[in-house]
mmCIF file of C-alpha atoms in Angstrom:
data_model
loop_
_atom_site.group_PDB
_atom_site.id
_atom_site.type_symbol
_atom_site.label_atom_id
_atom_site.label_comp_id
_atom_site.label_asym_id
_atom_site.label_seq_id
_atom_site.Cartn_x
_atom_site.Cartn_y
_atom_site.Cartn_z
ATOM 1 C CA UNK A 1 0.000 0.000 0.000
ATOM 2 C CA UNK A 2 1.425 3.438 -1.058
ATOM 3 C CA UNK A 3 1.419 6.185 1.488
ATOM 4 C CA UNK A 4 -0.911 8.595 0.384
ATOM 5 C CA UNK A 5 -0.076 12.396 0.706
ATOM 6 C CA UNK A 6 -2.453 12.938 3.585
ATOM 7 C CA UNK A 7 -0.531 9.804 5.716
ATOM 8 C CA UNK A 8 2.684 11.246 4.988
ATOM 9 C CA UNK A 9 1.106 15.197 6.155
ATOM 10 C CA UNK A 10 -0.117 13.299 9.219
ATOM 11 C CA UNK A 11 1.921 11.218 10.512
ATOM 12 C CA UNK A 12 3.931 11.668 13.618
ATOM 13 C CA UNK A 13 7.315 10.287 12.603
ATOM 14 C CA UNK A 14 7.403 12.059 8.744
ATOM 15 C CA UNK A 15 7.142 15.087 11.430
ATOM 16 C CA UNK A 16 10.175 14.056 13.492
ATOM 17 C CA UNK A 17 12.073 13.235 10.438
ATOM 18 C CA UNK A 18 10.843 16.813 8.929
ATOM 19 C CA UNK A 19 12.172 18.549 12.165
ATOM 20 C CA UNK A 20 8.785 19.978 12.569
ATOM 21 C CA UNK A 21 8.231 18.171 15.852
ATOM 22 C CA UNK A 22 11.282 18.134 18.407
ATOM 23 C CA UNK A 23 13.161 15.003 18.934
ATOM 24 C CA UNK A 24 16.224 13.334 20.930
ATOM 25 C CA UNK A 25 18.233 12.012 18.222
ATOM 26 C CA UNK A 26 20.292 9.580 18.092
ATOM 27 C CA UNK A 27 21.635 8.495 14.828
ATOM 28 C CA UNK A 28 20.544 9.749 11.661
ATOM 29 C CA UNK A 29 21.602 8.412 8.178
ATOM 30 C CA UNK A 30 20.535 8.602 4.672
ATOM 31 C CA UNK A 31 17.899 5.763 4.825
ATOM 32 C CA UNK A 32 17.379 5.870 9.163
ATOM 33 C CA UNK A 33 16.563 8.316 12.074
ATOM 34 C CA UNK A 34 16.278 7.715 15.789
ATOM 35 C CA UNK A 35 15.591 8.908 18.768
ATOM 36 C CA UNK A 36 14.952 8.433 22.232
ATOM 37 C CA UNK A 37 10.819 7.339 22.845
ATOM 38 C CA UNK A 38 8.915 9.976 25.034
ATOM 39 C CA UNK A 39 6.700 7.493 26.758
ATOM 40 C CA UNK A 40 10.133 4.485 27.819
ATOM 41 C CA UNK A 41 9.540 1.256 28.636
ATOM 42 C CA UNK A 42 12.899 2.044 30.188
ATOM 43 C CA UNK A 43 15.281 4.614 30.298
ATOM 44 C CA UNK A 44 17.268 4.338 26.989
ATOM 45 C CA UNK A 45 14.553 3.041 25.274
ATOM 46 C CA UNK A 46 14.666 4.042 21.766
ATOM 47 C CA UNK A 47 13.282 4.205 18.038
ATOM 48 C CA UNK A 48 14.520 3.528 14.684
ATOM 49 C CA UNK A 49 12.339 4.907 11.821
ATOM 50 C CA UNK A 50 12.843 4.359 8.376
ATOM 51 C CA UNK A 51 12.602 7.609 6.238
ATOM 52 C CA UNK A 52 10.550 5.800 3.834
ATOM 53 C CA UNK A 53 6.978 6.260 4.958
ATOM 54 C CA UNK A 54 5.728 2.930 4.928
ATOM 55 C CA UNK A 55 3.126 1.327 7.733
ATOM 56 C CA UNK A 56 3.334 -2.246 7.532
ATOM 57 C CA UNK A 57 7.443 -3.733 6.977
ATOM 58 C CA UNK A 58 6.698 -6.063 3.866
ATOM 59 C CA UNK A 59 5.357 -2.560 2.446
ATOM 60 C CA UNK A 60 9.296 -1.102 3.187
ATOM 61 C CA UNK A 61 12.183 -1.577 0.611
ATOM 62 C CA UNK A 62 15.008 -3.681 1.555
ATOM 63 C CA UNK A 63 17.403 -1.157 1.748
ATOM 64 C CA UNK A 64 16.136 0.314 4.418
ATOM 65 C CA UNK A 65 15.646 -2.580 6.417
ATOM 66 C CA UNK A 66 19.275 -3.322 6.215
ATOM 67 C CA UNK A 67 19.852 -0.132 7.075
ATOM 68 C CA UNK A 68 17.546 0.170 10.457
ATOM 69 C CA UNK A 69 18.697 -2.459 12.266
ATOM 70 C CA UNK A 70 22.733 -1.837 12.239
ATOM 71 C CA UNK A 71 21.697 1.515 13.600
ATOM 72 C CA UNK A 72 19.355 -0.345 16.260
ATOM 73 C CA UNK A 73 22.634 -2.604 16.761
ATOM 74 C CA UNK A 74 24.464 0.479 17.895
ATOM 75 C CA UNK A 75 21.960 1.972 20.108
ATOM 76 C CA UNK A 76 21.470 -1.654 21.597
ATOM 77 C CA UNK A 77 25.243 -1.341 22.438
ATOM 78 C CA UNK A 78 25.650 2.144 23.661
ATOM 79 C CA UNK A 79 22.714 1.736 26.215
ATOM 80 C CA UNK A 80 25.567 -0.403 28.087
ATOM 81 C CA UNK A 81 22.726 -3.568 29.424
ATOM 82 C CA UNK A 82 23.297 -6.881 28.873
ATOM 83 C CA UNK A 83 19.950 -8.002 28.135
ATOM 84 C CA UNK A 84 17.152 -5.644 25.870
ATOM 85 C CA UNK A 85 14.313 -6.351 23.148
ATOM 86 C CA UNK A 86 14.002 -5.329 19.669
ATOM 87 C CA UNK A 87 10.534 -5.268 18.864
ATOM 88 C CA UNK A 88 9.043 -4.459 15.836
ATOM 89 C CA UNK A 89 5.145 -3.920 15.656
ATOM 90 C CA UNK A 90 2.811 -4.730 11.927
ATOM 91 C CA UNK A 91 -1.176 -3.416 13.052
ATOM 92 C CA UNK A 92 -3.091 -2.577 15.449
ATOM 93 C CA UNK A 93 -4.124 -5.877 16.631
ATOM 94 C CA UNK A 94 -0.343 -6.639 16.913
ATOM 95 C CA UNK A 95 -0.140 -3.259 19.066
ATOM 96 C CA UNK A 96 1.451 -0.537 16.241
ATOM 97 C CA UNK A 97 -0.033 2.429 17.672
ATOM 98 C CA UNK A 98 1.908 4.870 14.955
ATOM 99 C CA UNK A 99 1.161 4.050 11.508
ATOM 100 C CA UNK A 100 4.848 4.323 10.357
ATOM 101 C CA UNK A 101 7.310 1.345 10.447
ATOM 102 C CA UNK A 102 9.261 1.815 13.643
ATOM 103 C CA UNK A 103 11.727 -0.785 15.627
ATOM 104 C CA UNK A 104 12.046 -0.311 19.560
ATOM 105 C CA UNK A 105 15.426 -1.135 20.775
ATOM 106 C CA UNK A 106 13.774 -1.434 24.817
ATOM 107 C CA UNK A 107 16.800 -2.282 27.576
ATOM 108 C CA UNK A 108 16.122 -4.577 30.638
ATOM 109 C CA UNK A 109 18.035 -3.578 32.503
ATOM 110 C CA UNK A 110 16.934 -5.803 35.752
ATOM 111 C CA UNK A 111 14.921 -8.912 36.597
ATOM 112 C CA UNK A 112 12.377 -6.273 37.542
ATOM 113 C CA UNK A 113 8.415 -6.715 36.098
ATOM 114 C CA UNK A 114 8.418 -2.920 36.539
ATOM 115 C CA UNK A 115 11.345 -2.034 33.902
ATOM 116 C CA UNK A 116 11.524 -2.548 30.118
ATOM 117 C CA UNK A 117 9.109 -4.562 27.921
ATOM 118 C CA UNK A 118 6.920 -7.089 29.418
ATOM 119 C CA UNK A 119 5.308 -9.485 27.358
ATOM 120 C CA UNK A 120 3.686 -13.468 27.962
ATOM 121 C CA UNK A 121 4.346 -15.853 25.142
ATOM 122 C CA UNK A 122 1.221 -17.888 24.864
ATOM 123 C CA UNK A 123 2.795 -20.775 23.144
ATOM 124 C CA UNK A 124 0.111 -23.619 21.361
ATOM 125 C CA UNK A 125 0.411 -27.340 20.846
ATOM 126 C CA UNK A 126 -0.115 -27.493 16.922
ATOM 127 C CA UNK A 127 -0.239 -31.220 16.194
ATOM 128 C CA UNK A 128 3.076 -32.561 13.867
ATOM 129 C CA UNK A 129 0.677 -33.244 10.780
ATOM 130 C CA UNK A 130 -0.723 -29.679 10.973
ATOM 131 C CA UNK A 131 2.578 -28.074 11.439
ATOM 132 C CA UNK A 132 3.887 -30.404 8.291
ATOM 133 C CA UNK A 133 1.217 -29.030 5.979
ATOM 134 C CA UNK A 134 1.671 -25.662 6.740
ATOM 135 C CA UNK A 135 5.226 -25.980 6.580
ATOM 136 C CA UNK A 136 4.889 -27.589 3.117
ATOM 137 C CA UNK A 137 2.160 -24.869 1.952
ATOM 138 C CA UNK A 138 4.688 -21.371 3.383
ATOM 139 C CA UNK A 139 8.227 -23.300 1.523
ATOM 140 C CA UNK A 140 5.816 -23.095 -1.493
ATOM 141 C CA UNK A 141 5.500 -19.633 -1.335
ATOM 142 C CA UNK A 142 9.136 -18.873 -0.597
#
């Protein structure tokens, strides 16, 4: 899906990449900008944004996928922890809340519940034959 010129007049990061809104930056590069979020999941938590306006990532060019997440990389090594999340976000039901591809690079910096992302990972049983067909049917379409 294209952006249209009203979702690139509206949206929130083409702002922050515009210098229209004020931002913490981090690292900016031809393809990448980033920043420190407002609302942290802990403190160094940061974004990457891809200066392509795109919402979902299979809608974003390669290029600037491979050029997001060496700058994430850095970030993820300058906030100095051990132990952090990259999360990356497609939809609302999947919880994007801007409309602009964006990667979090989110420290934990403790065992704590109270600091950096928390998340449960509902795993499911999928019986062997199921998993085999789908398997077979997703290798067809790579």
């Amino acid at each position: 899906m294209a952006a249209t010129a009203k979702s690139l007049a509206s949206c929130i990061f083409c702002k922050i990449i515009k210098g229209e809104i004020p931002s913490y930056k981090l690292i900016e590069t031809e393809l990448s900008f980033s920043f420190l979020d407002i609302g942290p999941l802990a403190k160094g938590h940061a974004l990457v944004i891809p200066k392509y306006h795109a919402e979902k990532l299979h809608e974003l060019p390669d290029e600037y996928l491979a050029d997001a997440l060496p700058v994430a990389k850095k970030i993820a090594l300058a906030q100095g922890v051990t132990n952090y999340n990259i999360l990356q976000n497609n939809g609302r039901i999947a919880h994007q809340l801007v409309d602009h591809v964006h990667f979090h690079i989110i420290p934990k910096p403790s065992d704590s519940e109270e600091e950096g992302l928390v998340i449960g990972w509902p795993t499911q049983e999928i019986p062997k034959d199921e998993l085999a067909q789908y398997y077979e049917e997703l290798k067809g379409k790579l």
